[in-house]
Tab-separated table of C-alpha atoms in Angstrom:
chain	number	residue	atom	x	y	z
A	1	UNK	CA	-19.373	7.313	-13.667
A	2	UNK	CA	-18.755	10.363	-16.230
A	3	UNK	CA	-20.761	8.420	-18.571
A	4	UNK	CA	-23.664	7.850	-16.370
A	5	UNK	CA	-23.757	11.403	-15.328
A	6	UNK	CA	-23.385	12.769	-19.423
A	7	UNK	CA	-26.141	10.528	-20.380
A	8	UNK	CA	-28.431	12.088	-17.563
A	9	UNK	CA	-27.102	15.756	-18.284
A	10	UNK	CA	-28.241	15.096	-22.003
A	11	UNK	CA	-32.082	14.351	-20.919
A	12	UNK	CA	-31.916	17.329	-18.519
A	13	UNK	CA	-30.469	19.539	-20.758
A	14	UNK	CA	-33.310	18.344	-23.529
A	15	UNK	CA	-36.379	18.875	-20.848
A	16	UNK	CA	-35.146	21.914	-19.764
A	17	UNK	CA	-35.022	23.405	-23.745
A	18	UNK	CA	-38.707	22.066	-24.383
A	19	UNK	CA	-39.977	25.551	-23.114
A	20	UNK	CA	-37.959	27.383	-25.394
A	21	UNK	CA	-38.559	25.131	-28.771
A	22	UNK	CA	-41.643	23.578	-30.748
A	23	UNK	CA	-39.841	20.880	-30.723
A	24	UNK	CA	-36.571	18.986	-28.760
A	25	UNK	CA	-34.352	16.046	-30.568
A	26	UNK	CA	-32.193	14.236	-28.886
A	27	UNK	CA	-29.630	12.633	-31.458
A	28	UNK	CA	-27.460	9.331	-30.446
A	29	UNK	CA	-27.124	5.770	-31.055
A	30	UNK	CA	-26.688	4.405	-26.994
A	31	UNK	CA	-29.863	2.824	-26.059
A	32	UNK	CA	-29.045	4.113	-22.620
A	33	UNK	CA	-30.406	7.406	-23.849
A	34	UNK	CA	-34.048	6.557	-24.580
A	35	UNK	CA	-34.195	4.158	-21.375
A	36	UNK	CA	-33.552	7.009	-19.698
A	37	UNK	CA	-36.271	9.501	-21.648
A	38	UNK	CA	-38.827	6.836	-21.188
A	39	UNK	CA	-37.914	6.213	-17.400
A	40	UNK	CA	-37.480	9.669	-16.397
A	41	UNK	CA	-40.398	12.562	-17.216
A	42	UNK	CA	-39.684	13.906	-20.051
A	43	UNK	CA	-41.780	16.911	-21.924
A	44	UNK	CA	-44.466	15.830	-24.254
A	45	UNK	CA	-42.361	17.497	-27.382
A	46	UNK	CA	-38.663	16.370	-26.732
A	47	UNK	CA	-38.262	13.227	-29.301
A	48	UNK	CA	-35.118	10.696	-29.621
A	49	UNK	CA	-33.485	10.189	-32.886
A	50	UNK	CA	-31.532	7.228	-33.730
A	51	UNK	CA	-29.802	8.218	-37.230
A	52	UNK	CA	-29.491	5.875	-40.008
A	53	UNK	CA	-26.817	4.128	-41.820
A	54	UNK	CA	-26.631	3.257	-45.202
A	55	UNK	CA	-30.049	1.455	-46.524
A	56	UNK	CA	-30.865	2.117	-42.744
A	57	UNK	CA	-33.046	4.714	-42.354
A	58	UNK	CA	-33.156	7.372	-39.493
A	59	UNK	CA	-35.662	5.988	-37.076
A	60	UNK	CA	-37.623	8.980	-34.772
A	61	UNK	CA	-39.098	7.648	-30.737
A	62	UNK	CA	-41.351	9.890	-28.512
A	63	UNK	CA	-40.520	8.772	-25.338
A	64	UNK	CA	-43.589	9.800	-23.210
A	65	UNK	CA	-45.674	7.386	-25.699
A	66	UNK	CA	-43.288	4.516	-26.631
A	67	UNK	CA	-43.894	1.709	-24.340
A	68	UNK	CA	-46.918	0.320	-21.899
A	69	UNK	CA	-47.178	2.577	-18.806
A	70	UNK	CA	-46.017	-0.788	-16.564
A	71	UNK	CA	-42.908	-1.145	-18.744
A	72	UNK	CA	-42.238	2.467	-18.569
A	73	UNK	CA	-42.372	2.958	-14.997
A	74	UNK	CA	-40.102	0.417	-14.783
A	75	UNK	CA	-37.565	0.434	-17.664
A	76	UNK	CA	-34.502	1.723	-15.570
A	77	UNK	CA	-34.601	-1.540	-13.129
A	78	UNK	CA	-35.458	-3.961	-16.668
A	79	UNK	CA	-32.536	-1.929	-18.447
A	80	UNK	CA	-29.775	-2.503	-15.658
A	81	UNK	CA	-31.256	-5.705	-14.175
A	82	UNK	CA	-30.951	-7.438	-17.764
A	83	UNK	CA	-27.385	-5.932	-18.258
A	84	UNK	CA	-26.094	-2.960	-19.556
A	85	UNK	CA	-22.785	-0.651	-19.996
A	86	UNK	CA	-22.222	-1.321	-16.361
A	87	UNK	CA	-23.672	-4.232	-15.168
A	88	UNK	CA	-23.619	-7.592	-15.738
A	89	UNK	CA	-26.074	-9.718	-18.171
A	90	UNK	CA	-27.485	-13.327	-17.194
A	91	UNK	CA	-26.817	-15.751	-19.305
A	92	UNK	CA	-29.139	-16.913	-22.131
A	93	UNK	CA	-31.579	-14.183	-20.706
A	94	UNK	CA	-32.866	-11.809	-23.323
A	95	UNK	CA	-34.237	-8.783	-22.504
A	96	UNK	CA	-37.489	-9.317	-23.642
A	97	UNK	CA	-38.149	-11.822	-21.161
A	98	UNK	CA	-37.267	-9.586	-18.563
A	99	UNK	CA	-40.064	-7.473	-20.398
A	100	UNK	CA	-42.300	-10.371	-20.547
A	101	UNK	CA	-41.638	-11.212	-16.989
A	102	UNK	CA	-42.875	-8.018	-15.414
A	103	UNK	CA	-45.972	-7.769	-18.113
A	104	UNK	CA	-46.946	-10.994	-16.912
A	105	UNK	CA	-46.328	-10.337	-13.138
A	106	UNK	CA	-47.754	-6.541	-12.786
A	107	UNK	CA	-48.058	-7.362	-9.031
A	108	UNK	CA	-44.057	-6.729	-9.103
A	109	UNK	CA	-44.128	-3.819	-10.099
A	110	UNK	CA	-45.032	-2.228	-6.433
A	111	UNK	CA	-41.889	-4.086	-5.360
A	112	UNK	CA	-39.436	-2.703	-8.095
A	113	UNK	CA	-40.737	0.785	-7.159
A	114	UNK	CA	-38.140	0.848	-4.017
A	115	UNK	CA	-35.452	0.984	-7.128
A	116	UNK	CA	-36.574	4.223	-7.471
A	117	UNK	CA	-36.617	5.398	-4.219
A	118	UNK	CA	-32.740	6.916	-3.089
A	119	UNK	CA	-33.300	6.139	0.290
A	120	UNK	CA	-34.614	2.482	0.163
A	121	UNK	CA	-32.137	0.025	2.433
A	122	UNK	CA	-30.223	-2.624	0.829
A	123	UNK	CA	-32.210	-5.162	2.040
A	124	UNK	CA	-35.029	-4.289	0.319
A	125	UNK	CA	-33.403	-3.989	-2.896
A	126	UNK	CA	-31.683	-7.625	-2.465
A	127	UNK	CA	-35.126	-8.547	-1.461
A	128	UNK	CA	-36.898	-7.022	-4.376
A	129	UNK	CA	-34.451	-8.147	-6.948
A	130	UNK	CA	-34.619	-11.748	-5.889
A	131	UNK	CA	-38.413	-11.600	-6.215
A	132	UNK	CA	-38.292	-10.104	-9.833
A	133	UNK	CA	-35.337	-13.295	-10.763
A	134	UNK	CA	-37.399	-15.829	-8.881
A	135	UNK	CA	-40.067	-15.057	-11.246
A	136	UNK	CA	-38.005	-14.804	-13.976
A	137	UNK	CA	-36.815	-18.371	-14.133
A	138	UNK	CA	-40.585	-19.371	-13.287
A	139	UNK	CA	-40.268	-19.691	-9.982
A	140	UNK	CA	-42.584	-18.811	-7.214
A	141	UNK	CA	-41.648	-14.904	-5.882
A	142	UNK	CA	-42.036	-15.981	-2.446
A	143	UNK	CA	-39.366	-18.887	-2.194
A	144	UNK	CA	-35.897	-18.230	-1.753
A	145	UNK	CA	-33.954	-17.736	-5.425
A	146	UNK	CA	-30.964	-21.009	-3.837
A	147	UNK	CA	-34.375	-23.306	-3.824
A	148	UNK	CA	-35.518	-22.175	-7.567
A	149	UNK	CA	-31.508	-23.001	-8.863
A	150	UNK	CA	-31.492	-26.279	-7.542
A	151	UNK	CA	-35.094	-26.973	-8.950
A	152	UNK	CA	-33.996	-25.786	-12.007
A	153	UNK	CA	-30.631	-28.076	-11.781
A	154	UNK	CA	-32.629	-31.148	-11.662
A	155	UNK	CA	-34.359	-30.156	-14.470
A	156	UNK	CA	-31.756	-29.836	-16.669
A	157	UNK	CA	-28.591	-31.572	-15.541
A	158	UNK	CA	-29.892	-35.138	-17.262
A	159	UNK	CA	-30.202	-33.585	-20.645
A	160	UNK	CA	-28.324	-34.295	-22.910
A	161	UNK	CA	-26.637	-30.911	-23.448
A	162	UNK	CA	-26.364	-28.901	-20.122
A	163	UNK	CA	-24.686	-25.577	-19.688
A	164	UNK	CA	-24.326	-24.599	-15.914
A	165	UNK	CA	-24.019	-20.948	-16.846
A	166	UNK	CA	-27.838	-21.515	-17.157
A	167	UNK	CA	-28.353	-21.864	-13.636
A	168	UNK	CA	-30.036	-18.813	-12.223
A	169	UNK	CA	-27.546	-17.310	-9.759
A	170	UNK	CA	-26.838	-18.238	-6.810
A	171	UNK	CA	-29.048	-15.829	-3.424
A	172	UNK	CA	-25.458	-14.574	-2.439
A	173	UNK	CA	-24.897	-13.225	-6.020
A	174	UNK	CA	-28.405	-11.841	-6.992
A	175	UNK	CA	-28.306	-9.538	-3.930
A	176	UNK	CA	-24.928	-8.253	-5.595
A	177	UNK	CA	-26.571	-7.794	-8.384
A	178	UNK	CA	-29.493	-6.539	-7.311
A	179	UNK	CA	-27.066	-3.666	-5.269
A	180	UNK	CA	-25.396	-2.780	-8.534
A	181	UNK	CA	-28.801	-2.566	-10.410
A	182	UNK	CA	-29.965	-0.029	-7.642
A	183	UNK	CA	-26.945	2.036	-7.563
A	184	UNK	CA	-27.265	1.939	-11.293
A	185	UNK	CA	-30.618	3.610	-11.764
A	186	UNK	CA	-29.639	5.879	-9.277
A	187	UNK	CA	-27.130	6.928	-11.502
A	188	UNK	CA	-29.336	7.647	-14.363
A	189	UNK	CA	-32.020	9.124	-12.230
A	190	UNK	CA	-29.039	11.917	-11.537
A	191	UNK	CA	-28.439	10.446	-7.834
A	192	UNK	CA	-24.582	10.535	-7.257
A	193	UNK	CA	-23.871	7.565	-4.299
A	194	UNK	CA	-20.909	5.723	-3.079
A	195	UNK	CA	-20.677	2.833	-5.137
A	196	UNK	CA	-18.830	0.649	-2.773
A	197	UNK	CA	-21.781	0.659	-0.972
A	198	UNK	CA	-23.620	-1.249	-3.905
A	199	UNK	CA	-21.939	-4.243	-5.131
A	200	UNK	CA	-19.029	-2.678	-5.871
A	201	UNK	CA	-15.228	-2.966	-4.775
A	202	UNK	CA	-12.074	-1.141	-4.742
A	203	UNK	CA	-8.980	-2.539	-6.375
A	204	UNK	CA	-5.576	-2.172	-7.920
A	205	UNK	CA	-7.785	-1.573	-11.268
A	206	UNK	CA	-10.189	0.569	-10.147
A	207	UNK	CA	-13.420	-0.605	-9.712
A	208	UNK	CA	-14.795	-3.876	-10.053
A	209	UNK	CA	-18.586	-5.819	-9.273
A	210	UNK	CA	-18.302	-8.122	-5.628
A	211	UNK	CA	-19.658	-10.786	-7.362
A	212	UNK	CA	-20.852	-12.370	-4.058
A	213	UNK	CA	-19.820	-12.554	-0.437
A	214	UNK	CA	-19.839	-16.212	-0.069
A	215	UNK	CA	-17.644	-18.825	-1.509
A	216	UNK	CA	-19.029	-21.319	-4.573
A	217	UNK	CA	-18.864	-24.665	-2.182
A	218	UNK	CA	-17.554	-25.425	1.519
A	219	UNK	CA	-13.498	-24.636	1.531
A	220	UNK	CA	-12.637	-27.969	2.527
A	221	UNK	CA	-14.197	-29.144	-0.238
A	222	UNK	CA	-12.699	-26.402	-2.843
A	223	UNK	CA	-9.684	-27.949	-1.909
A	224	UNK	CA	-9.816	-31.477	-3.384
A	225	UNK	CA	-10.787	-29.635	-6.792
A	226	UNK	CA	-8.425	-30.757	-9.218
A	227	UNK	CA	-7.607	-29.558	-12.586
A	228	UNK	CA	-5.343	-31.535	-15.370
A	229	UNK	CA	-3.558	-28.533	-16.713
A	230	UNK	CA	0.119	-29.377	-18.133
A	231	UNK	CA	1.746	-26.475	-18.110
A	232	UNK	CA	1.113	-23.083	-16.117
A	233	UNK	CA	-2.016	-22.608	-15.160
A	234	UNK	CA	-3.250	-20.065	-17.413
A	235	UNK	CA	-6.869	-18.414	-18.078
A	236	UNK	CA	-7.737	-20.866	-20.885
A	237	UNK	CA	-7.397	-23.666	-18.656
A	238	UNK	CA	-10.443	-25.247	-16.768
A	239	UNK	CA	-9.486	-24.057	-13.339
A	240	UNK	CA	-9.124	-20.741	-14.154
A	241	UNK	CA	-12.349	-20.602	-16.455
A	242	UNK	CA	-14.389	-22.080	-13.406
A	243	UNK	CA	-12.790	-19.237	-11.261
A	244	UNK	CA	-10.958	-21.870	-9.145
A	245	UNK	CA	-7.922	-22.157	-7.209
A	246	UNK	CA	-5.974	-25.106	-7.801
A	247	UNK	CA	-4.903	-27.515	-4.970
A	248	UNK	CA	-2.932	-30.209	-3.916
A	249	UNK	CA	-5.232	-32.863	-6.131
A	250	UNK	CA	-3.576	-31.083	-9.499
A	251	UNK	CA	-1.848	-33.585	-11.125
A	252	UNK	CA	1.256	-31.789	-12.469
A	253	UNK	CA	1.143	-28.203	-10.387
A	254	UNK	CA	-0.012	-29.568	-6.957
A	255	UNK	CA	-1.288	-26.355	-5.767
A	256	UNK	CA	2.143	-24.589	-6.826
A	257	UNK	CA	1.661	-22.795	-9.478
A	258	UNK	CA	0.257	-19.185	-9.158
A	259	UNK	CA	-3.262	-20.130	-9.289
A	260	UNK	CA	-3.902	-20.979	-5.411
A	261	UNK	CA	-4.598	-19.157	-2.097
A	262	UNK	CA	-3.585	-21.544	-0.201
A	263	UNK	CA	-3.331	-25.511	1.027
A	264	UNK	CA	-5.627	-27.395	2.741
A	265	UNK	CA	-4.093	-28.330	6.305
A	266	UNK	CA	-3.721	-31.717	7.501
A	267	UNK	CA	-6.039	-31.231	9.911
A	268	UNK	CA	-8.829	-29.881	7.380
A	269	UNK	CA	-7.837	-32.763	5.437
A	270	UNK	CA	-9.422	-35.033	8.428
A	271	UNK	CA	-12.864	-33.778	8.351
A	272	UNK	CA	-13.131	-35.619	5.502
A	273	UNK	CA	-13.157	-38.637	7.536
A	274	UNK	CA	-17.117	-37.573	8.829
A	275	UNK	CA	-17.595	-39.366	5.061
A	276	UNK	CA	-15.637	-42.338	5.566
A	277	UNK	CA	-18.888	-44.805	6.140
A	278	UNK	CA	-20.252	-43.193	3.064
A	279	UNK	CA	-17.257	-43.374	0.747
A	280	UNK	CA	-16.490	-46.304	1.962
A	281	UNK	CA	-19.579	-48.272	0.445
A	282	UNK	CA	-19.357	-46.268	-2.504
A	283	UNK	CA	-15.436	-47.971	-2.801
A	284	UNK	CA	-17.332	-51.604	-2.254
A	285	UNK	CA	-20.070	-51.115	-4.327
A	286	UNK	CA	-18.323	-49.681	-7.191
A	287	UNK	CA	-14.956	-51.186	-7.025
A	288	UNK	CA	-13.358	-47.938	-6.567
A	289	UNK	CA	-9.656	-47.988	-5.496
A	290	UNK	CA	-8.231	-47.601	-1.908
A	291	UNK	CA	-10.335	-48.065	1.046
A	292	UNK	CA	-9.821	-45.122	3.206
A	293	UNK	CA	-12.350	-42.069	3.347
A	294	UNK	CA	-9.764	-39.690	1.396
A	295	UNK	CA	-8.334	-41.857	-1.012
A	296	UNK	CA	-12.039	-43.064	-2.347
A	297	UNK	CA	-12.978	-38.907	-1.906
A	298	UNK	CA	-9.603	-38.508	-4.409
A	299	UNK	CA	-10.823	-40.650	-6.780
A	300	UNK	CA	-14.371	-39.405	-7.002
A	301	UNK	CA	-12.990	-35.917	-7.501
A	302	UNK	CA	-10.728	-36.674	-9.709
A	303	UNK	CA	-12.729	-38.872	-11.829
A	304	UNK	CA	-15.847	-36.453	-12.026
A	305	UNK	CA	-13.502	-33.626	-13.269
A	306	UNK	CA	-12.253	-35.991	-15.482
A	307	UNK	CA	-15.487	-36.533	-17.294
A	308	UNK	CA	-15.641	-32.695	-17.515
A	309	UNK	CA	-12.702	-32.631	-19.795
């Protein structure tokens, strides 16, 4: 937060010397500093200088002139929507599409205005995030950002190389995101707000992004997620990579090591039956061993994260 408030303090301090000199430099290397000269008004004669290094040479911006008026407008949102110092970056996703994306969809840009505006509600900055993503993955702005991921999932899972990091995220975790980007420009616009209210959380370590208010999958079927770990498991093991607890399906922990929050009751353990007709043709069609609705479930599971390996 002392960083956000320096950077803005910086600008100020510039624009408010402009009346007193020919000429204002502001002299750094964070890009955070002429994102926020180009996004904030700035007077026509305060500059940014980026100095050089070595066969580099020193390299001299004027703000007020440096980018299309669209972009410029909006530069705070594409700066802290894309990633920065203090939020998160998608994956794969460059910056300049996020450029590209806006240039090529001005009609957003009378939706990412409410990023600007310290009194918008947080639904319309979850709302107006989404849109801008939506679009973003070339998706239509109106649909909901869940129907775009699984569109873009059948594209790509039967490639031959498929990341899932790829996926666009998930509606629970863009309006997280979106939350963080708002309180974020905020920031830099010199707003101070609480930031719990905006995607973020208090804990032990100070704090940290609420990456989304929903789980990944159903509980009941987080539980029969199994993991082949043969020793503790640790943060370079799959189930900790995938952010997920282990259960009674492990092979050698069982659900006892440290990574769990918890066992599946017995009685959670018999929904699974509402599958049995399903399962149970998959078991006869396939040859797949045991005939009850949980063993065949067992096998699947632990045969899919098999091939994950």
């Amino acid at each position: 937060a002392e960083m956000l408030v320096a950077d803005f303090s910086i600008v100020k301090m510039a624009n408010s010397l402009s009346s007193k000199f020919e000429t204002v430099a502001v002299v750094g290397e964070d890009v955070d500093l002429p994102v926020i000269m180009i996004g904030l008004p700035t007077a026509p004669n305060v500059y940014f200088l980026k100095p050089g290094r070595k066969n580099v040479p020193s390299t001299v911006y004027h703000p007020p002139s440096a980018v299309h008026p669209l972009i410029a407008e909006n530069i705070l949102f594409l700066h802290a929507m894309s990633g920065c110092d203090n939020t998160s970056a998608l994956f794969n996703q460059g910056k300049n599409k996020f450029v590209k994306t806006l240039a090529n969809t001005p009609d957003l840009g009378a939706t990412l205005a409410a990023f600007k505006d310290s009194s918008a509600a947080p639904q319309t900055m979850q709302r107006a995030g989404e849109q801008f993503l939506v679009a973003l993955y070339g998706g239509n702005i109106n649909e909901d950002l869940n129907i775009e991921r699984f569109r873009f999932y059948k594209r790509s899972a039967f490639k031959t190389r498929f990341n899932i990091a790829t996926l666009p995220p998930t509606h629970a975790a863009a309006q997280q995101h979106s939350l963080r980007v708002f309180y974020q420009v905020q920031a830099w616009s010199g707003n101070q707000m609480d930031p719990t209210l905006w995607g973020w959380s208090i804990t032990p370590r100070g704090l940290m992004p609420t990456t989304t208010l929903l789980s990944c999958a159903p509980d009941k079927r987080l539980q029969l997620v199994a993991c082949k770990c043969t020793q503790r498991c640790m943060r370079n093991w799959g189930c900790k990579r995938a952010g997920l607890f282990c259960s009674k399906m492990c092979e050698t922990c069982e659900g006892g090591c440290g990574n769990t929050e918890g066992y599946t009751s017995e009685e959670e353990l018999g929904d699974i039956e509402d599958d049995e007709h399903f399962l149970r043709h998959l078991s006869e069609e396939f040859g797949l061993p045991g005939t009850g609705a949980y063993s065949s479930y067992t096998y699947l599971c632990k045969h899919f994260f098999k091939q994950l390996k």
